[in-house]
Amino acid sequence: MTLALPDHPAGLPIGSGWRDDTALAPVVFPYDGSVLAHGPVGRTGHAEAALDAGAAAVRPAGRLSAGTRRAVLLAVQRELAGHREAFVELLIAETGKTRTDCAVEVDRTLFTWAAAAEEIGHLHGETVPLDLQPSGEGLVGFWVRRPIGLVVGIAGFNAPFLLASHKIAPALAAGCPVICKPAPATPLATLWLADVVRRALVAHGAPAELVQVVTGDAEVGRALVTDPRVAAVSFTGSAAVGHVIARVAAPRKTLLELGSNTALVVAADADLDRAADAVLRGGFYFNGQACIAVQRVLVCEPVREEFVARLAARMGELTVGDPRDAATRVAPLIDPAATERVLSWIDRARRAGATVLHGGGATGRTVEPTLLLDVPESAEAWCEEIFAPVVAIRSVPDLPAAFEAVNRSRYGLHAAVFTRSLAAAFTALDELDVGGVVVNEVPGFRSDVMPYGGVKDSGIGREGPRFAIEELTVTRMAVIRPE
């Protein structure tokens, strides 16, 4: 695939300049394996240089006024918006996602930068009545929020532009320097983003090294997250890697947005057409490579047959093909290894007793949109995160049984419930052990103005501009006795 790549300096943005003393690795178009470009591959030495520069930038970053930080973020948003279509094309090429999905990613990224800029004006403390205690009489007390310090942000491959922005924009808004590490398969959009941000920083009198990017393997990541000068690590990716980061990064603050096997519950009183539509929209976007994509569907027994029939009849709407084609709904996974893993999980579910209602194989590099019925709870396709265009269905007697089944998972990011009962909706809010409950909409509905994150093995901490900015600050208490 040929692609007009952005014009920015070669190498990695480290310190005040760009380091071109890196190895190079091919970045490939997942649809056909063609090479798009050769991206820079960092080493632990590059990580150490970035840490040195980032640590030196902590005080300059903290001294930036709120007005300057806001102006930088808005300038970034404006320049990114001017390249909207180019970013869409780059993301299609780099991730293999469909044109529609990449356009959504770019638009959400633009919103992230604008929303983070506006949240700077709401970052404040408050006064405290110290004279509630006798020892506090005559004292003035208040607290303020201060930047936490150097931040390391590690992003996944499935939404590289958006996830890098989720790390960088809140850090700058809070007054923190940030080192971003993109996934090895998808470095290009992040490098272009970093160039835009660094130029905006310099234009507003701030050091370019407030934003740096280091690529590389797990050893590079370990060097970044274990350095004692780092104050916070924000990671988006698999639960297995997130758990390792939490252990090795201690006692640094960790914000972990990890995986899930998101459930959608269909109550006996649900609008079955809307529920089926939610599975089609929510189970197969991003080619199923989303932590809040529908993976498990729990259908109350009275409507099982009708719901399954309606859903199966619509699976043909999911056109498989070239992600550059606007009509394509499902395209390849990130690499052949992911495809092979998913096909093996489907086969094991089948051998364990599941019925393949639709799909189950692969077309070229693309896993076919797949429906599995009666998947045992012990099968990986049910109990683990499949991260593919595969949806597993089981029936349950009633809503209480459905909620229990949702909660038996070790994951807890989002869940959805389709019901016409307001009482059932509020019961779901009380009973489901997840970070977000969505009623009569796809569980993948994610508003960037809401706190987003999970519980259990799905992580800790919250994203969304307002909440991520607060996570990257610390409170500082002030007690004054006027003389």
Short mmCIF file of C-alpha atoms in Angstrom, two decimals:
data_model
loop_
_atom_site.label_atom_id
_atom_site.label_comp_id
_atom_site.label_asym_id
_atom_site.label_seq_id
_atom_site.Cartn_x
_atom_site.Cartn_y
_atom_site.Cartn_z
CA MET A 1 0.00 0.00 0.00
CA THR A 2 1.31 3.46 -0.87
CA LEU A 3 0.67 6.22 1.63
CA ALA A 4 1.62 9.88 1.74
CA LEU A 5 3.30 10.03 5.13
CA PRO A 6 3.43 13.28 7.14
CA ASP A 7 6.48 15.46 6.87
CA HIS A 8 8.13 15.51 10.29
CA PRO A 9 11.71 14.92 11.43
CA ALA A 10 13.02 11.37 11.29
CA GLY A 11 13.64 9.35 14.42
CA LEU A 12 12.29 9.77 17.94
CA PRO A 13 11.35 13.08 19.61
CA ILE A 14 13.61 12.94 22.67
CA GLY A 15 14.84 15.96 24.58
CA SER A 16 14.60 19.15 22.58
CA GLY A 17 15.29 17.45 19.25
CA TRP A 18 14.85 14.20 17.33
CA ARG A 19 17.14 11.18 17.75
CA ASP A 20 17.83 9.39 14.46
CA ASP A 21 20.28 6.86 15.93
CA THR A 22 17.65 4.13 16.06
CA ALA A 23 17.08 0.82 14.39
CA LEU A 24 14.23 0.63 11.89
CA ALA A 25 11.38 -1.86 11.65
CA PRO A 26 8.70 -2.22 8.97
CA VAL A 27 5.21 -0.92 9.71
CA VAL A 28 2.78 -3.02 7.67
CA PHE A 29 -0.77 -2.66 6.35
CA PRO A 30 -2.63 -5.48 8.15
CA TYR A 31 -4.96 -6.11 5.21
CA ASP A 32 -2.28 -7.41 2.84
CA GLY A 33 1.01 -7.23 4.74
CA SER A 34 2.51 -4.56 2.49
CA VAL A 35 5.11 -2.28 4.07
CA LEU A 36 3.95 1.30 4.71
CA ALA A 37 7.13 2.68 6.17
CA HIS A 38 10.03 1.83 8.43
CA GLY A 39 9.47 3.17 11.92
CA PRO A 40 12.17 4.00 14.49
CA VAL A 41 12.80 1.38 17.17
CA GLY A 42 14.17 2.73 20.42
CA ARG A 43 16.51 1.09 22.90
CA THR A 44 16.82 1.40 26.66
CA GLY A 45 19.39 4.15 26.07
CA HIS A 46 16.73 6.21 24.34
CA ALA A 47 14.38 5.61 27.27
CA GLU A 48 17.05 6.79 29.71
CA ALA A 49 17.69 9.93 27.66
CA ALA A 50 13.96 10.68 27.59
CA LEU A 51 13.72 10.14 31.35
CA ASP A 52 16.60 12.53 31.93
CA ALA A 53 14.94 15.21 29.79
CA GLY A 54 11.52 14.56 31.26
CA ALA A 55 12.76 14.82 34.83
CA ALA A 56 14.48 18.12 34.03
CA ALA A 57 11.21 19.40 32.53
CA VAL A 58 9.05 18.79 35.61
CA ARG A 59 9.52 22.26 37.08
CA PRO A 60 9.23 24.16 33.77
CA ALA A 61 6.01 22.27 33.06
CA GLY A 62 4.61 23.05 36.51
CA ARG A 63 5.35 26.74 36.05
CA LEU A 64 3.30 27.06 32.85
CA SER A 65 0.22 29.20 33.42
CA ALA A 66 -3.24 27.74 32.96
CA GLY A 67 -3.72 30.11 30.04
CA THR A 68 -0.60 28.89 28.29
CA ARG A 69 -1.51 25.23 28.77
CA ARG A 70 -4.99 25.87 27.42
CA ALA A 71 -3.63 27.77 24.42
CA VAL A 72 -1.24 24.92 23.58
CA LEU A 73 -3.97 22.28 23.69
CA LEU A 74 -6.32 24.34 21.53
CA ALA A 75 -3.54 25.01 19.02
CA VAL A 76 -2.91 21.27 18.79
CA GLN A 77 -6.60 20.60 18.26
CA ARG A 78 -6.79 23.14 15.46
CA GLU A 79 -3.79 21.73 13.60
CA LEU A 80 -4.98 18.14 14.00
CA ALA A 81 -8.41 19.13 12.67
CA GLY A 82 -6.74 20.60 9.60
CA HIS A 83 -5.25 17.17 8.84
CA ARG A 84 -8.37 15.15 9.67
CA GLU A 85 -8.58 13.19 6.42
CA ALA A 86 -4.85 12.49 6.37
CA PHE A 87 -5.06 11.02 9.87
CA VAL A 88 -8.00 8.85 8.81
CA GLU A 89 -5.97 7.47 5.90
CA LEU A 90 -2.94 6.90 8.12
CA LEU A 91 -4.97 5.02 10.73
CA ILE A 92 -6.59 2.79 8.10
CA ALA A 93 -3.14 1.89 6.84
CA GLU A 94 -1.52 1.46 10.26
CA THR A 95 -4.28 -0.39 12.12
CA GLY A 96 -6.30 -2.09 9.36
CA LYS A 97 -9.52 -0.74 10.85
CA THR A 98 -12.38 0.30 8.63
CA ARG A 99 -12.75 3.79 7.27
CA THR A 100 -15.78 4.44 9.47
CA ASP A 101 -13.97 3.31 12.62
CA CYS A 102 -10.89 5.41 11.85
CA ALA A 103 -13.02 8.50 11.23
CA VAL A 104 -14.65 7.97 14.63
CA GLU A 105 -11.21 7.66 16.24
CA VAL A 106 -10.02 10.92 14.71
CA ASP A 107 -13.16 12.80 15.74
CA ARG A 108 -12.92 11.51 19.31
CA THR A 109 -9.25 12.56 19.36
CA LEU A 110 -10.16 16.09 18.31
CA PHE A 111 -12.77 16.22 21.05
CA THR A 112 -10.23 14.95 23.61
CA TRP A 113 -7.86 17.86 22.94
CA ALA A 114 -10.64 20.46 23.04
CA ALA A 115 -12.22 19.00 26.19
CA ALA A 116 -8.87 18.73 28.00
CA ALA A 117 -8.21 22.39 27.19
CA GLU A 118 -11.51 23.46 28.71
CA GLU A 119 -11.04 21.34 31.84
CA ILE A 120 -7.95 23.36 32.75
CA GLY A 121 -10.30 26.11 33.89
CA HIS A 122 -11.97 23.73 36.34
CA LEU A 123 -8.77 22.53 37.99
CA HIS A 124 -8.88 24.13 41.43
CA GLY A 125 -8.90 23.50 45.17
CA GLU A 126 -11.00 24.87 48.00
CA THR A 127 -10.86 26.51 51.39
CA VAL A 128 -11.25 24.47 54.56
CA PRO A 129 -12.74 25.68 57.90
CA LEU A 130 -9.84 24.68 60.14
CA ASP A 131 -11.55 26.21 63.17
CA LEU A 132 -13.91 23.23 63.31
CA GLN A 133 -11.26 21.95 65.73
CA PRO A 134 -10.06 24.07 68.64
CA SER A 135 -6.45 23.69 67.49
CA GLY A 136 -7.37 25.32 64.20
CA GLU A 137 -8.73 28.56 65.58
CA GLY A 138 -6.99 31.54 64.05
CA LEU A 139 -5.66 29.49 61.11
CA VAL A 140 -6.50 29.76 57.43
CA GLY A 141 -6.60 26.52 55.47
CA PHE A 142 -7.00 25.61 51.85
CA TRP A 143 -5.75 23.07 49.36
CA VAL A 144 -4.71 23.30 45.73
CA ARG A 145 -3.99 20.81 42.97
CA ARG A 146 -0.42 20.56 41.73
CA PRO A 147 1.04 18.50 38.86
CA ILE A 148 2.00 15.00 39.92
CA GLY A 149 5.29 15.12 37.97
CA LEU A 150 6.75 13.09 35.12
CA VAL A 151 4.18 10.83 33.43
CA VAL A 152 4.78 7.75 31.30
CA GLY A 153 1.90 6.85 28.97
CA ILE A 154 1.81 3.48 27.20
CA ALA A 155 -0.85 3.03 24.51
CA GLY A 156 -2.38 0.03 22.75
CA PHE A 157 -2.41 -0.65 19.01
CA ASN A 158 -6.17 -0.62 18.48
CA ALA A 159 -6.65 3.17 18.67
CA PRO A 160 -3.13 4.64 18.62
CA PHE A 161 -4.04 8.24 17.81
CA LEU A 162 -6.80 8.44 20.42
CA LEU A 163 -4.95 6.54 23.12
CA ALA A 164 -1.78 8.60 22.73
CA SER A 165 -3.96 11.70 23.05
CA HIS A 166 -5.56 10.24 26.18
CA LYS A 167 -2.07 10.11 27.69
CA ILE A 168 -0.59 13.36 26.37
CA ALA A 169 -3.46 15.87 26.54
CA PRO A 170 -4.40 15.33 30.22
CA ALA A 171 -0.73 15.32 31.26
CA LEU A 172 -0.09 18.68 29.62
CA ALA A 173 -3.37 20.06 30.97
CA ALA A 174 -2.28 19.09 34.48
CA GLY A 175 1.17 20.65 33.96
CA CYS A 176 3.14 17.42 33.65
CA PRO A 177 5.80 16.38 31.13
CA VAL A 178 4.95 13.07 29.46
CA ILE A 179 6.81 10.28 27.68
CA CYS A 180 4.55 8.27 25.40
CA LYS A 181 5.33 4.73 24.23
CA PRO A 182 3.11 3.57 21.35
CA ALA A 183 2.55 -0.07 20.46
CA PRO A 184 5.34 -1.44 18.23
CA ALA A 185 2.92 -2.16 15.36
CA THR A 186 1.41 1.35 15.27
CA PRO A 187 3.97 4.13 15.91
CA LEU A 188 3.27 6.43 12.95
CA ALA A 189 0.23 8.42 14.10
CA THR A 190 1.81 8.95 17.53
CA LEU A 191 5.02 10.31 16.03
CA TRP A 192 3.08 12.77 13.86
CA LEU A 193 0.99 13.79 16.89
CA ALA A 194 4.12 14.39 18.95
CA ASP A 195 5.55 16.65 16.27
CA VAL A 196 2.36 18.74 16.22
CA VAL A 197 2.33 19.04 20.02
CA ARG A 198 6.01 19.90 20.34
CA ARG A 199 5.76 22.65 17.75
CA ALA A 200 2.74 24.09 19.58
CA LEU A 201 4.67 24.03 22.86
CA VAL A 202 7.63 25.89 21.39
CA ALA A 203 5.34 28.43 19.70
CA HIS A 204 3.92 29.25 23.14
CA GLY A 205 7.29 29.54 24.88
CA ALA A 206 7.32 26.08 26.44
CA PRO A 207 10.04 23.41 26.10
CA ALA A 208 9.54 20.82 23.36
CA GLU A 209 10.68 18.09 25.74
CA LEU A 210 7.43 18.28 27.67
CA VAL A 211 6.30 15.65 25.15
CA GLN A 212 8.59 12.81 24.08
CA VAL A 213 8.03 9.49 22.33
CA VAL A 214 10.05 6.32 22.81
CA THR A 215 9.31 3.15 20.85
CA GLY A 216 10.73 -0.31 21.45
CA ASP A 217 10.26 -3.64 23.17
CA ALA A 218 9.30 -4.69 26.69
CA GLU A 219 12.74 -3.82 28.05
CA VAL A 220 12.26 -0.23 26.91
CA GLY A 221 8.90 -0.21 28.65
CA ARG A 222 10.38 -1.62 31.83
CA ALA A 223 13.08 1.07 31.84
CA LEU A 224 10.39 3.73 31.60
CA VAL A 225 7.97 2.47 34.24
CA THR A 226 10.54 1.52 36.89
CA ASP A 227 12.51 4.77 36.93
CA PRO A 228 12.13 6.42 40.36
CA ARG A 229 11.79 9.86 38.75
CA VAL A 230 8.48 8.85 37.18
CA ALA A 231 5.46 9.91 39.21
CA ALA A 232 2.65 8.15 37.32
CA VAL A 233 2.25 5.45 34.69
CA SER A 234 -0.87 5.38 32.51
CA PHE A 235 -1.27 2.15 30.55
CA THR A 236 -3.90 0.96 28.08
CA GLY A 237 -3.58 -2.66 27.02
CA SER A 238 -3.98 -6.25 28.12
CA ALA A 239 -4.63 -7.31 31.69
CA ALA A 240 -1.54 -9.55 31.73
CA VAL A 241 0.80 -6.69 30.83
CA GLY A 242 -1.03 -4.27 33.09
CA HIS A 243 -0.55 -6.54 36.08
CA VAL A 244 3.18 -6.72 35.41
CA ILE A 245 3.39 -2.93 35.14
CA ALA A 246 1.51 -2.50 38.41
CA ARG A 247 4.02 -4.74 40.18
CA VAL A 248 7.25 -3.36 38.75
CA ALA A 249 6.17 0.28 38.81
CA ALA A 250 5.33 0.33 42.52
CA PRO A 251 5.23 2.63 44.42
CA ARG A 252 4.56 4.94 41.48
CA LYS A 253 0.90 5.68 40.75
CA THR A 254 -0.52 3.43 38.06
CA LEU A 255 -3.61 4.09 35.97
CA LEU A 256 -4.56 0.88 34.20
CA GLU A 257 -7.21 0.69 31.48
CA LEU A 258 -7.16 -3.02 30.76
CA GLY A 259 -9.17 -5.64 28.90
CA SER A 260 -12.57 -7.19 29.37
CA ASN A 261 -15.02 -9.69 27.93
CA THR A 262 -17.90 -7.27 27.83
CA ALA A 263 -21.40 -8.62 28.39
CA LEU A 264 -24.75 -7.59 26.93
CA VAL A 265 -27.88 -8.82 28.71
CA VAL A 266 -31.16 -9.25 26.84
CA ALA A 267 -34.13 -9.26 29.24
CA ALA A 268 -37.41 -11.00 28.45
CA ASP A 269 -39.08 -7.61 27.93
CA ALA A 270 -36.32 -6.18 25.70
CA ASP A 271 -36.82 -4.66 22.28
CA LEU A 272 -35.21 -7.56 20.44
CA ASP A 273 -34.50 -5.67 17.23
CA ARG A 274 -32.68 -2.93 19.11
CA ALA A 275 -30.75 -5.52 21.11
CA ALA A 276 -29.73 -7.36 17.94
CA ASP A 277 -28.68 -4.09 16.35
CA ALA A 278 -26.54 -3.32 19.43
CA VAL A 279 -24.73 -6.65 19.07
CA LEU A 280 -24.04 -5.92 15.40
CA ARG A 281 -22.77 -2.41 16.15
CA GLY A 282 -21.05 -3.23 19.42
CA GLY A 283 -19.49 -6.60 18.70
CA PHE A 284 -17.72 -5.94 15.43
CA TYR A 285 -16.49 -2.32 15.36
CA PHE A 286 -12.69 -1.91 15.44
CA ASN A 287 -12.78 -5.45 13.96
CA GLY A 288 -13.70 -6.60 17.47
CA GLN A 289 -10.40 -5.23 18.82
CA ALA A 290 -11.92 -3.05 21.53
CA CYS A 291 -11.99 -3.69 25.26
CA ILE A 292 -15.68 -2.74 25.39
CA ALA A 293 -16.75 -4.60 22.25
CA VAL A 294 -19.62 -7.02 22.90
CA GLN A 295 -18.21 -10.50 23.50
CA ARG A 296 -20.72 -12.21 25.76
CA VAL A 297 -24.49 -12.09 25.20
CA LEU A 298 -26.76 -13.41 27.95
CA VAL A 299 -30.34 -13.91 26.74
CA CYS A 300 -33.23 -14.63 29.07
CA GLU A 301 -34.71 -18.00 28.15
CA PRO A 302 -38.22 -16.84 27.13
CA VAL A 303 -36.80 -14.83 24.19
CA ARG A 304 -33.76 -16.94 23.35
CA GLU A 305 -34.97 -18.49 20.11
CA GLU A 306 -36.49 -15.31 18.71
CA PHE A 307 -33.48 -13.16 19.58
CA VAL A 308 -30.95 -15.61 18.18
CA ALA A 309 -32.95 -15.95 14.96
CA ARG A 310 -33.17 -12.15 14.51
CA LEU A 311 -29.47 -11.69 15.16
CA ALA A 312 -28.35 -14.54 12.92
CA ALA A 313 -30.53 -13.24 10.08
CA ARG A 314 -28.66 -9.92 10.12
CA MET A 315 -25.08 -11.19 10.22
CA GLY A 316 -24.87 -10.86 6.45
CA GLU A 317 -24.90 -7.08 6.91
CA LEU A 318 -21.31 -7.26 8.18
CA THR A 319 -19.38 -6.88 4.94
CA VAL A 320 -15.85 -8.26 5.09
CA GLY A 321 -13.25 -6.62 2.92
CA ASP A 322 -10.62 -3.97 2.32
CA PRO A 323 -10.70 -1.37 5.13
CA ARG A 324 -10.14 1.39 2.54
CA ASP A 325 -13.57 0.61 1.07
CA ALA A 326 -16.28 2.69 2.79
CA ALA A 327 -18.69 -0.28 2.62
CA THR A 328 -16.45 -2.59 4.67
CA ARG A 329 -17.65 -3.33 8.20
CA VAL A 330 -15.07 -5.93 9.28
CA ALA A 331 -11.41 -6.00 8.26
CA PRO A 332 -8.27 -7.85 9.45
CA LEU A 333 -6.87 -8.18 12.92
CA ILE A 334 -3.59 -6.46 13.66
CA ASP A 335 -1.37 -9.37 12.59
CA PRO A 336 -1.49 -13.05 11.50
CA ALA A 337 -0.61 -14.26 15.00
CA ALA A 338 -3.78 -12.66 16.37
CA THR A 339 -5.83 -14.32 13.64
CA GLU A 340 -4.34 -17.73 14.37
CA ARG A 341 -5.02 -17.37 18.10
CA VAL A 342 -8.66 -16.42 17.54
CA LEU A 343 -9.28 -19.30 15.13
CA SER A 344 -7.83 -21.70 17.69
CA TRP A 345 -10.15 -20.32 20.38
CA ILE A 346 -13.15 -20.73 18.08
CA ASP A 347 -12.12 -24.32 17.35
CA ARG A 348 -11.70 -25.13 21.04
CA ALA A 349 -15.12 -23.64 21.82
CA ARG A 350 -16.64 -25.78 19.05
CA ARG A 351 -14.96 -28.93 20.38
CA ALA A 352 -16.23 -28.06 23.89
CA GLY A 353 -19.83 -28.06 22.64
CA ALA A 354 -20.51 -24.62 21.18
CA THR A 355 -22.43 -24.27 17.93
CA VAL A 356 -21.06 -21.98 15.22
CA LEU A 357 -24.11 -20.09 13.94
CA HIS A 358 -22.19 -17.87 11.56
CA GLY A 359 -18.60 -17.51 10.40
CA GLY A 360 -15.97 -19.37 12.34
CA GLY A 361 -13.24 -19.17 9.72
CA ALA A 362 -11.09 -16.55 8.04
CA THR A 363 -11.16 -14.77 4.70
CA GLY A 364 -7.58 -14.00 3.85
CA ARG A 365 -6.17 -12.20 6.90
CA THR A 366 -9.63 -11.40 8.29
CA VAL A 367 -11.54 -13.44 10.88
CA GLU A 368 -15.10 -13.79 9.62
CA PRO A 369 -17.80 -12.20 11.80
CA THR A 370 -18.63 -15.11 14.09
CA LEU A 371 -21.57 -16.09 16.28
CA LEU A 372 -21.11 -18.90 18.79
CA LEU A 373 -24.07 -20.41 20.65
CA ASP A 374 -23.99 -22.21 24.01
CA VAL A 375 -20.31 -21.58 24.66
CA PRO A 376 -19.18 -23.24 27.92
CA GLU A 377 -18.18 -20.73 30.56
CA SER A 378 -14.75 -22.36 30.79
CA ALA A 379 -13.96 -21.74 27.09
CA GLU A 380 -11.55 -18.88 26.32
CA ALA A 381 -14.11 -17.44 23.88
CA TRP A 382 -16.33 -16.82 26.90
CA CYS A 383 -14.12 -16.28 29.94
CA GLU A 384 -11.14 -14.45 28.41
CA GLU A 385 -10.88 -11.43 26.14
CA ILE A 386 -11.01 -12.64 22.54
CA PHE A 387 -10.33 -9.20 20.96
CA ALA A 388 -11.81 -10.21 17.61
CA PRO A 389 -15.11 -10.09 15.67
CA VAL A 390 -16.54 -12.99 17.68
CA VAL A 391 -19.68 -12.93 19.83
CA ALA A 392 -20.64 -15.78 22.17
CA ILE A 393 -24.24 -16.36 23.30
CA ARG A 394 -25.67 -18.23 26.28
CA SER A 395 -29.18 -18.31 27.67
CA VAL A 396 -30.12 -17.76 31.31
CA PRO A 397 -33.42 -18.29 33.16
CA ASP A 398 -33.94 -14.67 34.21
CA LEU A 399 -32.27 -11.34 34.95
CA PRO A 400 -30.85 -12.28 38.39
CA ALA A 401 -29.13 -15.26 36.77
CA ALA A 402 -27.86 -13.00 33.98
CA PHE A 403 -26.37 -10.51 36.44
CA GLU A 404 -24.69 -13.33 38.37
CA ALA A 405 -23.20 -14.66 35.14
CA VAL A 406 -21.88 -11.21 34.18
CA ASN A 407 -20.22 -10.88 37.59
CA ARG A 408 -18.57 -14.30 37.48
CA SER A 409 -16.02 -12.87 35.06
CA ARG A 410 -12.68 -11.72 36.39
CA TYR A 411 -13.15 -8.63 34.23
CA GLY A 412 -15.35 -5.62 34.93
CA LEU A 413 -15.15 -2.79 32.41
CA HIS A 414 -18.58 -2.18 30.86
CA ALA A 415 -21.85 -4.10 30.57
CA ALA A 416 -25.14 -3.38 28.81
CA VAL A 417 -28.73 -4.35 29.62
CA PHE A 418 -31.65 -4.21 27.23
CA THR A 419 -34.95 -3.92 29.08
CA ARG A 420 -38.13 -1.86 29.13
CA SER A 421 -38.22 -1.94 32.93
CA LEU A 422 -36.90 1.06 34.82
CA ALA A 423 -36.67 -1.11 37.94
CA ALA A 424 -34.52 -3.65 36.09
CA ALA A 425 -32.28 -0.86 34.81
CA PHE A 426 -31.62 0.44 38.30
CA THR A 427 -31.12 -3.09 39.62
CA ALA A 428 -28.43 -3.51 36.97
CA LEU A 429 -26.75 -0.31 38.19
CA ASP A 430 -26.71 -1.72 41.71
CA GLU A 431 -25.80 -5.33 40.95
CA LEU A 432 -23.34 -5.34 38.05
CA ASP A 433 -19.72 -5.24 39.19
CA VAL A 434 -18.34 -3.14 36.34
CA GLY A 435 -17.04 0.35 35.75
CA GLY A 436 -19.93 1.35 33.51
CA VAL A 437 -23.52 0.16 33.01
CA VAL A 438 -25.25 1.10 29.76
CA VAL A 439 -29.01 0.58 29.39
CA ASN A 440 -30.58 0.10 25.95
CA GLU A 441 -27.41 1.05 24.08
CA VAL A 442 -24.15 -0.66 23.11
CA PRO A 443 -21.77 -1.25 26.03
CA GLY A 444 -19.13 0.35 23.86
CA PHE A 445 -20.91 3.69 24.17
CA ARG A 446 -18.21 5.81 25.74
CA SER A 447 -18.73 9.47 26.41
CA ASP A 448 -15.44 11.31 26.73
CA VAL A 449 -16.99 13.58 29.36
CA MET A 450 -17.72 10.64 31.72
CA PRO A 451 -15.29 8.79 33.99
CA TYR A 452 -14.12 5.73 32.08
CA GLY A 453 -12.41 2.70 33.56
CA GLY A 454 -12.95 -0.68 35.12
CA VAL A 455 -12.82 -2.78 38.25
CA LYS A 456 -11.32 -6.17 39.04
CA ASP A 457 -8.89 -7.28 36.31
CA SER A 458 -10.10 -4.51 34.01
CA GLY A 459 -7.95 -1.98 35.79
CA ILE A 460 -7.86 0.96 38.14
CA GLY A 461 -8.16 4.71 37.67
CA ARG A 462 -10.36 6.70 35.32
CA GLU A 463 -9.93 8.32 31.92
CA GLY A 464 -11.84 11.10 30.23
CA PRO A 465 -10.27 14.58 30.17
CA ARG A 466 -11.61 15.83 33.48
CA PHE A 467 -10.93 12.66 35.42
CA ALA A 468 -7.55 11.88 33.88
CA ILE A 469 -6.36 15.41 34.64
CA GLU A 470 -7.35 14.99 38.28
CA GLU A 471 -5.58 11.61 38.39
CA LEU A 472 -2.38 13.38 37.27
CA THR A 473 -2.46 15.95 40.04
CA VAL A 474 -1.85 15.79 43.77
CA THR A 475 -3.46 17.89 46.45
CA ARG A 476 -1.24 20.26 48.38
CA MET A 477 -2.49 21.39 51.77
CA ALA A 478 -1.81 24.93 52.94
CA VAL A 479 -2.17 26.02 56.59
CA ILE A 480 -1.42 29.65 57.44
CA ARG A 481 -1.47 31.51 60.75
CA PRO A 482 -1.69 35.20 59.79
CA GLU A 483 0.66 37.38 61.80
#
